[in-house]
Amino acid sequence: MATQHLAKWVSCLQYSDVPEEVVHAAVRSYYNWVGCAIGGSQHPATTIAYNSLSPFFGNATSTLLGHDGTVFTDAQHAALLNGIASHVHDYDDTHLDTIIHPTSPVAGALTAVAEWKGGCSGHQFLVARDCWHIPSTTGSIGAAVSVSKLLNLSSSQTAHAVGIAATQVTGLREMFGSHTKAFHPGRAAQNGLMAAILASNGYTSSETVLEAKRGWAKVVSNAKSDVEENLAAWLGMNSANMNGLVQKNGKSATGRWEILQNSFKPYPCGIICHPVIDGCIQLNDMMGSEGLSVDQIEAVRTRVHPLVLELTGKKTPRDGLEAKFSVFHAGAVGLLYDMIQAEANEILAANEAHITIQLKNGRHLEKHIEHAVGSLRRPMTDKQLTEKFLDQCRSNLGSHTEQASEALWDIGEVRDVADVIKLL
């Protein structure tokens, strides 16, 4: 039932059903994603993938971002390569409840398809973007759902696309700190695109893949019971009125637009490092205002949620990719100091940190960060996102950077999204 209801909701959704704040959130998410993709377009992870796969490129229909609209490839490889580029610096958005990066798989696929098919309006593009907001275990499904909407597939075709995508999901946390972490959302975008194309031509799959006994939720979740009830709640359905999800404007739905829970990063690293970075920057500023230098520091200790050390516990990162997953390195950079110590504290939330500096004279300086910059409580503004975009893109787009920025902010009003993508 859950798979069918998701597919029906997707096929019924119209631009007029989407609240204005959700539309703006979709624009912000796509704007931020494009900046990250352009910023990562020259990274070795992207260029190695491009050079390795270029012998297999098909008809050049879709732009590779970051080349000022001069480099094209087929839609499948564009989805993969732009997805890799967008995530390689770990600067893309994060859904804080799940600590996943939701936009890269979806936007990578949609951008490639919008150019390939042509004639996709800004309204159509943003509705497809809003169909799914959650890289690897969910990204393929999200990309499939969004591309299905953009291609105007029926609810039955969309359900098959979900199944084709769901059977491809994978991604290992062991890859953190390597090129392959960025491969995850790129591959998810490519898989989801392929799933929708196959379904559009009659390729079949299970139409109950999400909730089935041997389906997606049972395989990827630790919670093996009440799968359908949990999916129903997640999709905004209730047992008394399962069709409520597809009623006009979602008035009968009990769920929420997850895109409104999205956050954006001011620092290119694992988001759970950000409270420590914020605290260390503030402590560095405090020391500077008092005429103190880092040479006077005896030790730096921070207390963080256990998940922080699980995900970003690399004490001696060997390169920039590993450094993004080292809370020890992140805090040291924020403080401009050699090294910090970190210990787990289950009382603290995942987006919280407590930092203590012990000076050589015995004095202690402390800072408690309850919510980091970029979190839902302290969100980045449109102006801050623009500054981030311009900073990432100027070296690639040159004098066209401001034009690209303005066009992206207005993407919802264009007749053909491809006209914007060609500027990138």
Short mmCIF file of C-alpha atoms in Angstrom, two decimals:
data_model
loop_
_atom_site.label_atom_id
_atom_site.label_comp_id
_atom_site.label_asym_id
_atom_site.label_seq_id
_atom_site.Cartn_x
_atom_site.Cartn_y
_atom_site.Cartn_z
CA MET A 1 0.00 0.00 0.00
CA ALA A 2 2.74 2.49 0.89
CA THR A 3 4.41 2.20 -2.53
CA GLN A 4 1.11 2.72 -4.33
CA HIS A 5 0.15 5.70 -2.21
CA LEU A 6 3.50 7.38 -2.71
CA ALA A 7 3.21 6.85 -6.47
CA LYS A 8 -0.34 8.22 -6.51
CA TRP A 9 0.63 11.27 -4.49
CA VAL A 10 3.51 12.01 -6.85
CA SER A 11 1.39 11.70 -9.97
CA CYS A 12 -1.36 13.93 -8.50
CA LEU A 13 0.85 16.69 -7.08
CA GLN A 14 0.51 20.08 -8.80
CA TYR A 15 2.42 23.32 -8.40
CA SER A 16 -0.69 24.93 -6.89
CA ASP A 17 -0.61 22.30 -4.11
CA VAL A 18 2.84 23.37 -2.92
CA PRO A 19 2.96 26.09 -0.23
CA GLU A 20 5.01 29.19 -1.05
CA GLU A 21 7.53 28.52 1.71
CA VAL A 22 8.12 25.03 0.31
CA VAL A 23 8.70 26.44 -3.17
CA HIS A 24 11.28 28.87 -1.79
CA ALA A 25 12.92 26.05 0.19
CA ALA A 26 13.21 24.07 -3.06
CA VAL A 27 14.86 27.03 -4.79
CA ARG A 28 17.31 27.44 -1.90
CA SER A 29 18.18 23.73 -1.96
CA TYR A 30 18.77 23.68 -5.71
CA TYR A 31 20.72 26.96 -5.63
CA ASN A 32 23.00 25.60 -2.91
CA TRP A 33 23.42 22.28 -4.77
CA VAL A 34 24.47 23.98 -8.01
CA GLY A 35 27.10 26.00 -6.15
CA CYS A 36 28.48 22.83 -4.55
CA ALA A 37 28.52 21.00 -7.90
CA ILE A 38 30.39 23.82 -9.60
CA GLY A 39 32.77 24.08 -6.65
CA GLY A 40 33.55 20.35 -6.85
CA SER A 41 33.74 20.11 -10.63
CA GLN A 42 37.57 20.25 -10.71
CA HIS A 43 38.18 17.93 -7.75
CA PRO A 44 40.21 14.76 -8.52
CA ALA A 45 37.20 12.60 -7.61
CA THR A 46 35.24 14.28 -10.40
CA THR A 47 38.00 14.48 -12.99
CA ILE A 48 39.14 10.88 -12.46
CA ALA A 49 35.57 9.70 -12.93
CA TYR A 50 35.18 11.85 -16.05
CA ASN A 51 38.42 10.65 -17.65
CA SER A 52 37.70 7.03 -16.77
CA LEU A 53 34.16 7.00 -18.14
CA SER A 54 34.47 9.34 -21.13
CA PRO A 55 35.02 6.45 -23.61
CA PHE A 56 31.48 5.32 -22.77
CA PHE A 57 29.66 8.68 -23.09
CA GLY A 58 26.57 8.77 -25.29
CA ASN A 59 24.81 11.65 -27.05
CA ALA A 60 25.86 14.96 -25.49
CA THR A 61 22.52 16.24 -24.19
CA SER A 62 23.29 17.43 -20.65
CA THR A 63 25.68 19.95 -19.11
CA LEU A 64 28.54 19.08 -16.79
CA LEU A 65 28.37 21.95 -14.32
CA GLY A 66 31.36 24.15 -13.64
CA HIS A 67 32.56 24.57 -17.22
CA ASP A 68 30.59 27.69 -18.16
CA GLY A 69 28.18 25.69 -20.32
CA THR A 70 30.87 24.26 -22.61
CA VAL A 71 31.10 20.58 -21.58
CA PHE A 72 28.26 18.11 -22.20
CA THR A 73 27.61 14.40 -21.96
CA ASP A 74 24.66 12.04 -21.97
CA ALA A 75 22.06 12.39 -19.22
CA GLN A 76 23.11 9.25 -17.35
CA HIS A 77 26.74 10.29 -17.00
CA ALA A 78 25.80 13.91 -16.30
CA ALA A 79 23.68 12.76 -13.35
CA LEU A 80 26.58 10.68 -12.04
CA LEU A 81 29.34 13.25 -12.52
CA ASN A 82 27.37 16.27 -11.30
CA GLY A 83 26.26 14.20 -8.31
CA ILE A 84 29.88 13.36 -7.47
CA ALA A 85 30.97 16.99 -7.87
CA SER A 86 28.16 18.27 -5.67
CA HIS A 87 29.10 16.10 -2.70
CA VAL A 88 32.87 15.77 -2.88
CA HIS A 89 33.53 18.75 -0.57
CA ASP A 90 30.73 17.69 1.81
CA TYR A 91 29.37 21.20 1.45
CA ASP A 92 25.86 20.23 0.26
CA ASP A 93 22.70 20.34 2.33
CA THR A 94 21.77 18.07 5.22
CA HIS A 95 18.46 16.79 6.55
CA LEU A 96 19.23 17.04 10.24
CA ASP A 97 16.77 14.43 11.51
CA THR A 98 18.50 11.74 9.46
CA ILE A 99 21.97 13.28 8.85
CA ILE A 100 21.71 12.60 5.13
CA HIS A 101 22.33 14.77 2.08
CA PRO A 102 19.00 14.88 0.29
CA THR A 103 19.40 17.15 -2.71
CA SER A 104 22.40 15.69 -4.57
CA PRO A 105 20.76 12.51 -5.95
CA VAL A 106 17.51 14.26 -6.84
CA ALA A 107 18.98 17.43 -8.34
CA GLY A 108 21.67 15.51 -10.22
CA ALA A 109 19.03 13.43 -11.98
CA LEU A 110 16.55 16.26 -12.58
CA THR A 111 19.17 18.63 -14.01
CA ALA A 112 20.29 16.02 -16.53
CA VAL A 113 16.75 15.08 -17.57
CA ALA A 114 15.50 18.67 -17.82
CA GLU A 115 18.13 19.40 -20.44
CA TRP A 116 17.80 16.08 -22.21
CA LYS A 117 14.03 16.37 -22.63
CA GLY A 118 13.84 20.18 -22.96
CA GLY A 119 10.77 22.34 -22.45
CA CYS A 120 10.69 21.85 -18.67
CA SER A 121 9.34 24.97 -16.97
CA GLY A 122 10.52 26.24 -13.63
CA HIS A 123 7.22 25.27 -12.05
CA GLN A 124 7.48 21.70 -13.37
CA PHE A 125 11.07 21.45 -12.22
CA LEU A 126 10.35 22.62 -8.67
CA VAL A 127 7.31 20.37 -8.28
CA ALA A 128 9.46 17.40 -9.30
CA ARG A 129 12.13 18.62 -6.86
CA ASP A 130 9.58 18.71 -4.05
CA CYS A 131 8.33 15.17 -4.72
CA TRP A 132 11.22 13.72 -2.75
CA HIS A 133 13.71 15.15 -0.39
CA ILE A 134 15.59 12.31 1.07
CA PRO A 135 22.38 9.50 -0.50
CA SER A 136 22.53 5.95 -1.28
CA THR A 137 19.82 3.95 0.55
CA THR A 138 17.12 6.54 -0.23
CA GLY A 139 18.68 8.71 -2.93
CA SER A 140 18.00 6.31 -5.81
CA ILE A 141 14.33 6.18 -4.85
CA GLY A 142 14.15 9.95 -4.49
CA ALA A 143 15.72 10.48 -7.89
CA ALA A 144 13.36 7.94 -9.47
CA VAL A 145 10.30 9.59 -7.95
CA SER A 146 11.36 13.07 -9.03
CA VAL A 147 12.25 12.07 -12.59
CA SER A 148 8.97 10.16 -12.82
CA LYS A 149 7.15 13.38 -12.01
CA LEU A 150 9.17 15.39 -14.50
CA LEU A 151 8.38 12.80 -17.20
CA ASN A 152 4.70 12.83 -16.22
CA LEU A 153 4.57 9.10 -15.57
CA SER A 154 1.38 7.46 -14.34
CA SER A 155 1.08 6.31 -10.74
CA SER A 156 1.58 2.69 -11.89
CA GLN A 157 4.73 3.60 -13.83
CA THR A 158 6.00 5.60 -10.86
CA ALA A 159 5.48 2.63 -8.54
CA HIS A 160 7.55 0.47 -10.89
CA ALA A 161 10.24 3.16 -11.01
CA VAL A 162 10.37 3.12 -7.20
CA GLY A 163 10.85 -0.64 -7.29
CA ILE A 164 13.60 -0.52 -9.90
CA ALA A 165 15.40 2.14 -7.87
CA ALA A 166 14.89 0.40 -4.53
CA THR A 167 16.59 -2.78 -5.69
CA GLN A 168 19.74 -0.76 -6.47
CA VAL A 169 20.21 0.99 -3.12
CA THR A 170 23.58 0.67 -1.41
CA GLY A 171 26.35 2.73 0.15
CA LEU A 172 28.85 1.97 2.89
CA ARG A 173 29.90 4.32 5.67
CA GLU A 174 33.37 2.77 5.43
CA MET A 175 33.87 4.99 2.35
CA PHE A 176 33.97 8.20 4.41
CA GLY A 177 37.19 10.06 3.63
CA SER A 178 37.57 8.63 0.13
CA HIS A 179 36.45 9.49 -3.40
CA THR A 180 33.75 6.85 -3.15
CA LYS A 181 31.70 8.75 -0.58
CA ALA A 182 30.97 11.33 -3.28
CA PHE A 183 30.24 8.49 -5.70
CA HIS A 184 27.23 7.50 -3.57
CA PRO A 185 24.89 10.39 -4.44
CA GLY A 186 26.16 10.48 -8.02
CA ARG A 187 25.37 6.81 -8.49
CA ALA A 188 22.02 7.27 -6.75
CA ALA A 189 21.13 10.03 -9.21
CA GLN A 190 22.15 7.84 -12.13
CA ASN A 191 20.25 4.81 -10.79
CA GLY A 192 17.08 6.79 -10.13
CA LEU A 193 17.15 8.34 -13.58
CA MET A 194 17.57 4.93 -15.18
CA ALA A 195 14.75 3.50 -13.07
CA ALA A 196 12.29 6.15 -14.24
CA ILE A 197 13.30 5.77 -17.90
CA LEU A 198 12.92 1.99 -17.73
CA ALA A 199 9.52 2.29 -16.06
CA SER A 200 8.37 4.83 -18.66
CA ASN A 201 8.89 2.15 -21.32
CA GLY A 202 7.04 -0.62 -19.50
CA TYR A 203 9.82 -2.20 -17.44
CA THR A 204 8.22 -3.77 -14.36
CA SER A 205 9.17 -4.30 -10.74
CA SER A 206 7.42 -5.01 -7.46
CA GLU A 207 4.63 -2.51 -6.83
CA THR A 208 4.88 -3.10 -3.07
CA VAL A 209 8.64 -2.75 -2.80
CA LEU A 210 8.68 -0.31 0.11
CA GLU A 211 6.52 -2.32 2.50
CA ALA A 212 6.86 -5.94 1.30
CA LYS A 213 8.21 -8.72 3.52
CA ARG A 214 11.45 -8.82 1.53
CA GLY A 215 11.25 -5.22 0.39
CA TRP A 216 13.22 -2.04 0.92
CA ALA A 217 12.14 -1.07 4.46
CA LYS A 218 12.67 -4.55 5.89
CA VAL A 219 16.15 -4.76 4.34
CA VAL A 220 17.55 -1.34 5.21
CA SER A 221 15.86 -0.74 8.57
CA ASN A 222 16.72 -2.10 11.99
CA ALA A 223 13.04 -1.94 12.93
CA LYS A 224 11.53 -5.03 11.30
CA SER A 225 8.00 -4.74 12.75
CA ASP A 226 5.16 -2.40 11.85
CA VAL A 227 6.87 -1.43 8.62
CA GLU A 228 3.70 -0.39 6.83
CA GLU A 229 2.46 1.68 9.77
CA ASN A 230 5.80 3.47 9.98
CA LEU A 231 5.82 4.09 6.23
CA ALA A 232 2.26 5.38 6.39
CA ALA A 233 3.22 7.84 9.11
CA TRP A 234 6.34 8.88 7.20
CA LEU A 235 4.37 9.44 4.01
CA GLY A 236 1.72 11.49 5.82
CA MET A 237 -1.00 8.83 5.65
CA ASN A 238 -3.19 7.44 8.40
CA SER A 239 -4.88 4.06 8.68
CA ALA A 240 -8.38 5.54 8.70
CA ASN A 241 -7.91 7.53 5.51
CA MET A 242 -5.03 6.25 3.44
CA ASN A 243 -6.16 8.30 0.45
CA GLY A 244 -5.86 11.52 2.43
CA LEU A 245 -2.35 11.99 1.16
CA VAL A 246 -3.51 12.81 -2.33
CA GLN A 247 -6.33 15.20 -1.44
CA LYS A 248 -6.01 18.82 -2.56
CA ASN A 249 -3.25 20.79 -0.86
CA GLY A 250 -2.49 17.90 1.47
CA LYS A 251 -5.20 19.06 3.89
CA SER A 252 -5.95 15.51 4.99
CA ALA A 253 -2.32 14.53 5.30
CA THR A 254 -0.67 14.21 8.67
CA GLY A 255 2.89 14.39 7.41
CA ARG A 256 5.15 17.36 6.73
CA TRP A 257 7.19 18.82 3.91
CA GLU A 258 10.60 17.44 4.83
CA ILE A 259 12.34 20.01 2.66
CA LEU A 260 11.54 22.56 5.39
CA GLN A 261 13.77 20.54 7.73
CA ASN A 262 16.73 21.00 5.41
CA SER A 263 19.86 22.83 6.56
CA PHE A 264 22.81 24.37 4.75
CA LYS A 265 26.48 24.24 5.64
CA PRO A 266 28.72 27.23 6.29
CA TYR A 267 31.71 24.85 6.52
CA PRO A 268 32.68 22.09 4.03
CA CYS A 269 32.80 19.08 6.35
CA GLY A 270 30.57 16.72 8.29
CA ILE A 271 27.75 18.81 9.76
CA ILE A 272 28.06 17.28 13.20
CA CYS A 273 31.51 18.93 13.43
CA HIS A 274 29.96 22.36 13.02
CA PRO A 275 29.07 23.05 16.68
CA VAL A 276 32.71 22.38 17.62
CA ILE A 277 33.93 24.65 14.81
CA ASP A 278 31.53 27.41 15.88
CA GLY A 279 32.64 27.15 19.48
CA CYS A 280 36.34 27.15 18.63
CA ILE A 281 35.96 30.17 16.33
CA GLN A 282 34.13 32.06 19.07
CA LEU A 283 36.74 31.11 21.65
CA ASN A 284 39.52 32.22 19.28
CA ASP A 285 37.75 35.57 18.89
CA MET A 286 37.38 35.82 22.67
CA MET A 287 41.08 35.18 23.15
CA GLY A 288 41.96 37.75 20.51
CA SER A 289 39.81 40.40 22.19
CA GLU A 290 41.70 39.77 25.45
CA GLY A 291 45.13 39.81 23.84
CA LEU A 292 45.65 36.09 24.34
CA SER A 293 47.39 33.86 21.79
CA VAL A 294 47.12 30.15 21.06
CA ASP A 295 50.69 29.78 22.37
CA GLN A 296 49.19 30.23 25.83
CA ILE A 297 46.92 27.18 25.48
CA GLU A 298 47.72 24.10 27.55
CA ALA A 299 44.89 21.89 26.26
CA VAL A 300 41.53 22.00 24.46
CA ARG A 301 38.77 19.59 25.40
CA THR A 302 35.34 19.21 23.87
CA ARG A 303 32.33 17.12 24.80
CA VAL A 304 30.10 15.94 21.97
CA HIS A 305 27.35 13.47 21.24
CA PRO A 306 28.67 9.88 20.66
CA LEU A 307 27.55 10.05 17.00
CA VAL A 308 30.09 12.81 16.40
CA LEU A 309 32.97 10.49 17.26
CA GLU A 310 31.38 7.62 15.38
CA LEU A 311 31.12 9.62 12.15
CA THR A 312 34.00 12.08 12.47
CA GLY A 313 36.45 10.37 14.81
CA LYS A 314 39.51 10.31 12.55
CA LYS A 315 42.31 11.55 14.82
CA THR A 316 45.09 11.71 12.23
CA PRO A 317 43.52 12.50 8.83
CA ARG A 318 45.89 11.93 5.93
CA ASP A 319 44.35 14.33 3.43
CA GLY A 320 41.53 16.78 2.86
CA LEU A 321 38.94 14.07 2.25
CA GLU A 322 39.64 12.43 5.61
CA ALA A 323 39.95 15.80 7.38
CA LYS A 324 36.27 16.47 6.65
CA PHE A 325 35.50 13.57 8.98
CA SER A 326 37.77 14.56 11.83
CA VAL A 327 36.22 16.60 14.61
CA PHE A 328 39.75 16.88 16.02
CA HIS A 329 40.99 18.59 12.86
CA ALA A 330 37.84 20.70 12.51
CA GLY A 331 38.14 22.14 16.00
CA ALA A 332 41.87 22.76 15.58
CA VAL A 333 41.22 24.73 12.38
CA GLY A 334 38.47 26.75 14.05
CA LEU A 335 40.78 27.62 16.89
CA LEU A 336 43.95 27.89 14.77
CA TYR A 337 45.59 25.49 17.20
CA ASP A 338 47.50 22.20 16.84
CA MET A 339 45.07 19.65 18.25
CA ILE A 340 42.00 19.25 20.41
CA GLN A 341 40.67 16.38 22.47
CA ALA A 342 37.10 15.10 22.18
CA GLU A 343 35.03 12.80 24.35
CA ALA A 344 31.50 11.44 23.96
CA ASN A 345 28.70 12.65 26.19
CA GLU A 346 25.27 11.09 25.67
CA ILE A 347 23.55 13.98 27.42
CA LEU A 348 24.43 16.32 24.56
CA ALA A 349 22.43 16.46 21.34
CA ALA A 350 24.07 15.61 18.01
CA ASN A 351 24.12 19.30 17.02
CA GLU A 352 25.52 20.47 20.36
CA ALA A 353 29.03 20.82 21.77
CA HIS A 354 30.82 22.06 24.87
CA ILE A 355 34.39 23.31 24.43
CA THR A 356 36.87 24.11 27.20
CA ILE A 357 40.26 25.76 26.75
CA GLN A 358 42.78 25.34 29.53
CA LEU A 359 45.44 28.03 29.49
CA LYS A 360 48.95 27.48 30.78
CA ASN A 361 48.30 29.90 33.66
CA GLY A 362 45.47 27.63 34.88
CA ARG A 363 42.60 29.77 33.59
CA HIS A 364 39.71 28.09 31.74
CA LEU A 365 37.67 29.51 28.85
CA GLU A 366 34.43 27.76 27.97
CA LYS A 367 31.83 27.90 25.23
CA HIS A 368 28.60 25.95 24.91
CA ILE A 369 27.10 25.72 21.40
CA GLU A 370 23.51 24.56 21.48
CA HIS A 371 22.81 25.14 17.79
CA ALA A 372 25.46 25.70 15.12
CA VAL A 373 25.26 28.23 12.32
CA GLY A 374 23.32 26.62 9.47
CA SER A 375 21.02 24.63 11.76
CA LEU A 376 17.24 25.12 11.73
CA ARG A 377 17.53 27.34 14.81
CA ARG A 378 20.28 29.45 13.21
CA PRO A 379 19.64 29.05 9.47
CA MET A 380 21.78 30.53 6.73
CA THR A 381 20.02 33.43 5.05
CA ASP A 382 19.55 33.84 1.31
CA LYS A 383 22.31 36.45 1.41
CA GLN A 384 24.69 34.01 3.12
CA LEU A 385 23.84 31.30 0.58
CA THR A 386 24.59 33.78 -2.21
CA GLU A 387 27.98 34.61 -0.70
CA LYS A 388 28.71 30.87 -0.42
CA PHE A 389 27.68 30.32 -4.07
CA LEU A 390 29.79 33.19 -5.37
CA ASP A 391 32.81 32.05 -3.36
CA GLN A 392 32.60 28.52 -4.82
CA CYS A 393 31.86 29.50 -8.41
CA ARG A 394 33.95 32.55 -9.32
CA SER A 395 37.06 30.55 -10.18
CA ASN A 396 35.06 28.46 -12.67
CA LEU A 397 32.42 30.83 -14.05
CA GLY A 398 34.41 34.05 -13.92
CA SER A 399 32.49 37.14 -14.99
CA HIS A 400 29.30 35.11 -15.51
CA THR A 401 29.05 34.11 -11.84
CA GLU A 402 26.65 36.86 -10.79
CA GLN A 403 24.45 36.24 -13.84
CA ALA A 404 24.27 32.55 -13.01
CA SER A 405 23.41 33.34 -9.40
CA GLU A 406 20.56 35.66 -10.34
CA ALA A 407 19.18 33.19 -12.89
CA LEU A 408 19.13 30.39 -10.33
CA TRP A 409 17.25 32.44 -7.76
CA ASP A 410 14.60 33.06 -10.45
CA ILE A 411 14.50 29.49 -11.77
CA GLY A 412 10.89 29.03 -10.78
CA GLU A 413 9.76 31.61 -13.31
CA VAL A 414 11.57 30.39 -16.43
CA ARG A 415 9.88 28.68 -19.36
CA ASP A 416 12.72 26.24 -19.93
CA VAL A 417 15.11 25.28 -17.12
CA ALA A 418 17.68 24.24 -19.74
CA ASP A 419 18.27 27.94 -20.49
CA VAL A 420 19.51 28.41 -16.92
CA ILE A 421 21.55 25.20 -16.79
CA LYS A 422 23.50 26.25 -19.90
CA LEU A 423 24.87 29.22 -17.93
CA LEU A 424 26.52 26.91 -15.42
#
